[in-house]
Amino acid sequence: TEVMIDAVPLADGGTELFDWMARMRDHHPVWREGDGAYHVFRYVDVERVLTDHAAFSNDISRINPELAEISQGNINSMDPPGHTKLRRLVSKAFTPRTVGALAPRIASLADELLEEVTAQEFDLVDALTFPLPVIVISELLGVPASDRHLFRTWINRMLNAQSMTAREGITSESPEYADLLEQVTKDMADYLLQHCRDRRLHPRDDLISALCTAEVDGERLSEDEVVKFADIVFMAGSVTTTLLLGSSVLCLDAHPEAMAAVRRDAALIPPAIEEVLRYRAPFTTASRITAAEVELGGVTIPENRVVTPWLMSANHDERRIADPGRFDIRRDPNPHLAFSHGIHFCIGAPLARLEAKIALEALLRRFPSLEVDRSVEIGYHERGMWGPKNLPVIARPN
Ligand code: HEM
C-alpha cells in the first residue's frame, strides 16, 4: 500500500491537507520531500524532534551561513547554552504577572473594538481579530498603538514574502533567502531600535524597558537582542492570535452544539480554545536542523538536514488522540502541540490563551446571534499556518 505523494497540499481551509496528513502518518511517517526537508507526521516522532534539542537544532545558520547574522540573538534560532541564557533573561521581563496584569486592558479594548461595529454584516478580522492582538502587543512592548498602520504593513510584507518564497521554491537554504529576510524585517527592526535606544535613556513601565534592564548573573541583553526579541514577539504574537480567534469562530460556527454550550457556560471557553488549538493549530509546522546523523521512525537522516515536525498532524494522530477528527470542547486531557514542546515552548502561550478567552467572551456577550456568512468567500493562509485571512459574519447586537 505505497502512497505516492510528491507535494504538500495547501492549507486552504478544505479537508485535503488533513486527508493527506492521515495518509502520511499511515504510510510515510517520516518523508523526504524531493531532495529537501524531512517531514515528520506522527505524534511520537514530532514530540521526539521537539524534545531532543541536541539532535534537532534550531540554528538555521547550519544550513545557510548567510543567516548567521540574522539568527544571532534570535531566540527561536538558538540552541543551548545561548538559548537558555536568553530565555531566562526574557522570561524575567515577560512574567505571568506582566501578562495577567493585561487582562482588564484587553477586555476594554475588545469591548471598544466591538462597540465600533455598527453594520450587521461585517468582517471580524478587520473589526476584532487583527487589531486586538496588534494593539495588545504594541502596548505591552510600549510602542504607540497609533502606529498600527505601520505594523499592518510590516506584518503583511512578512506574510507576502512567506507565500512568495513558497510559490517560487525559495527555502531557508537558498542563497537569496538572507537578503530577502533582511529586506522584509529592516523597517520594523529600525523602528524597534529607535524605541529601544529611547527606553535605555528613559525607562518606562513597558516590556522594551524591562528587556533593556533585565539581568541574569550580571549579564544583560544587547540592543540587538532586545530588538530581535521584540520583533519575534510582534510577528509570532499577532498573526497567530488572529488566526486562533478566527479559527475559534469558524469551529464554533460549524459546531452549533459547541456554540450553544459556550454561550450557556463561559467556563467552557478555555477548554474550547484548547480544542481549537489542537484542531486548527495556527502554526501547522515547526522547523529544525539535524545536528548529527539521526534515526527517526525508521529513516536515517544525515547531519544538517531540514526537519519539519508537523504540529497539526501530531494533533490529529489517532495513535495518540482519541477520535481526532471530532471537535470536542470537553476533551480532557488535550495534549496538543500547537505551542510546541520542550525548550522552545511558546513564551507567549499564557498571553495568547488570555487574549482568546477575553475576546471570545466579549464577542459572545455583544452578539447573542453570530453566524459566519458562508455566501462570502473566505481566504486562507496557504503555507505554514492555518486560519482565515478574512471572516465575514452576520451578527445581531443586544
Ligand atoms: C514560540 C505558537 C502566540 C511569542 C512558539 C512556537 C510555537 C508558537 C509553535 C515554537 C516554535 C518552535 O518550537 O520552534 C504560537 C501560537 C500562538 C502564539 C499558536 C497563538 C495562538 C505568541 C504570543 C507571543 C509569542 C502572543 C508573544 C507575545 C513566542 C516566542 C517564541 C514562540 C518569543 C520563541 C520561543 C523560543 O524559541 O524559545 N510560538 N505562539 N507567541 N512564541 Fe508563540
Short mmCIF file of C-alpha atoms and ligand atoms in Angstrom, two decimals, residues 50 58 74-78 83 87 90 94 137 140 207 229 232-234 236-245 277 281-283 285-288 311 337-341 343-353 355-356, ligand 1:
data_model
loop_
_atom_site.label_atom_id
_atom_site.label_comp_id
_atom_site.label_asym_id
_atom_site.label_seq_id
_atom_site.Cartn_x
_atom_site.Cartn_y
_atom_site.Cartn_z
CA LEU A 50 10.87 18.90 19.72
CA ASN A 58 17.13 25.43 15.87
CA ASN A 74 17.03 35.44 17.58
CA ILE A 75 15.65 33.25 20.37
CA ASN A 76 13.91 30.84 18.03
CA SER A 77 17.10 30.20 16.02
CA MET A 78 19.28 29.44 19.04
CA HIS A 83 19.16 29.89 24.16
CA ARG A 87 15.27 32.63 27.52
CA VAL A 90 13.41 37.46 28.55
CA PHE A 94 7.84 38.60 30.37
CA ILE A 137 1.38 43.71 21.76
CA LEU A 140 2.89 45.51 26.05
CA LEU A 207 8.39 45.33 28.05
CA PHE A 229 13.09 39.63 20.68
CA ILE A 232 9.62 37.99 17.23
CA VAL A 233 7.04 38.95 19.82
CA PHE A 234 5.39 41.17 17.23
CA ALA A 236 4.79 35.49 16.37
CA GLY A 237 2.37 37.10 18.77
CA SER A 238 -0.01 38.93 16.50
CA VAL A 239 -0.67 36.80 13.41
CA THR A 240 -1.01 33.58 15.41
CA THR A 241 -3.52 35.08 17.82
CA THR A 242 -5.51 36.50 14.89
CA LEU A 243 -5.63 33.00 13.39
CA LEU A 244 -6.61 31.37 16.68
CA LEU A 245 -9.51 33.79 17.13
CA LEU A 277 -5.54 24.95 19.14
CA ALA A 281 -3.10 24.72 15.06
CA PRO A 282 -2.20 28.27 13.88
CA PHE A 283 1.38 27.18 13.09
CA THR A 285 4.70 23.10 11.45
CA ALA A 286 7.88 23.92 13.35
CA SER A 287 11.37 23.56 11.89
CA ARG A 288 14.65 22.00 12.98
CA LEU A 311 2.31 20.10 14.85
CA LEU A 337 1.40 20.55 20.39
CA ALA A 338 0.14 23.84 18.93
CA PHE A 339 2.50 25.80 21.19
CA SER A 340 5.33 23.31 20.53
CA HIS A 341 7.04 21.40 23.33
CA ILE A 343 12.77 24.29 25.48
CA HIS A 344 11.21 26.37 22.68
CA PHE A 345 7.66 26.05 24.03
CA CYS A 346 5.86 29.29 23.14
CA ILE A 347 6.68 32.04 25.63
CA GLY A 348 3.50 33.84 24.64
CA ALA A 349 1.12 30.93 25.32
CA PRO A 350 -0.34 32.48 28.51
CA LEU A 351 -0.97 35.75 26.68
CA ALA A 352 -2.50 34.03 23.64
CA ARG A 353 -4.81 32.00 25.89
CA GLU A 355 -6.48 37.15 24.85
CA ALA A 356 -8.51 34.46 23.10
C1 HEM B 1 7.49 30.14 20.03
C2 HEM B 1 2.98 29.12 18.58
C3 HEM B 1 1.43 33.34 20.41
C4 HEM B 1 6.00 34.53 21.40
C5 HEM B 1 6.39 29.50 19.51
C6 HEM B 1 6.41 28.17 18.95
C7 HEM B 1 5.15 27.89 18.52
C8 HEM B 1 4.33 29.03 18.83
C9 HEM B 1 4.66 26.63 17.82
C10 HEM B 1 7.62 27.25 18.97
C11 HEM B 1 8.35 27.07 17.68
C12 HEM B 1 9.44 26.06 17.88
O1 HEM B 1 9.30 25.05 18.59
O2 HEM B 1 10.49 26.28 17.27
C13 HEM B 1 2.17 30.17 18.97
C14 HEM B 1 0.74 30.20 18.80
C15 HEM B 1 0.30 31.40 19.31
C16 HEM B 1 1.46 32.10 19.80
C17 HEM B 1 -0.09 29.09 18.17
C18 HEM B 1 -1.10 31.98 19.40
C19 HEM B 1 -2.18 31.26 19.34
C20 HEM B 1 2.52 34.01 20.87
C21 HEM B 1 2.48 35.28 21.54
C22 HEM B 1 3.78 35.62 21.80
C23 HEM B 1 4.62 34.56 21.31
C24 HEM B 1 1.20 36.05 21.88
C25 HEM B 1 4.34 36.84 22.48
C26 HEM B 1 3.67 37.80 22.97
C27 HEM B 1 6.79 33.44 21.10
C28 HEM B 1 8.24 33.42 21.26
C29 HEM B 1 8.67 32.16 20.85
C30 HEM B 1 7.47 31.43 20.46
C31 HEM B 1 9.11 34.55 21.76
C32 HEM B 1 10.11 31.63 20.80
C33 HEM B 1 10.42 30.79 22.00
C34 HEM B 1 11.75 30.08 21.89
O3 HEM B 1 12.23 29.78 20.79
O4 HEM B 1 12.33 29.78 22.96
N1 HEM B 1 5.11 30.00 19.45
N2 HEM B 1 2.58 31.33 19.57
N3 HEM B 1 3.83 33.60 20.76
N4 HEM B 1 6.36 32.24 20.63
FE1 HEM B 1 4.47 31.74 20.22
#
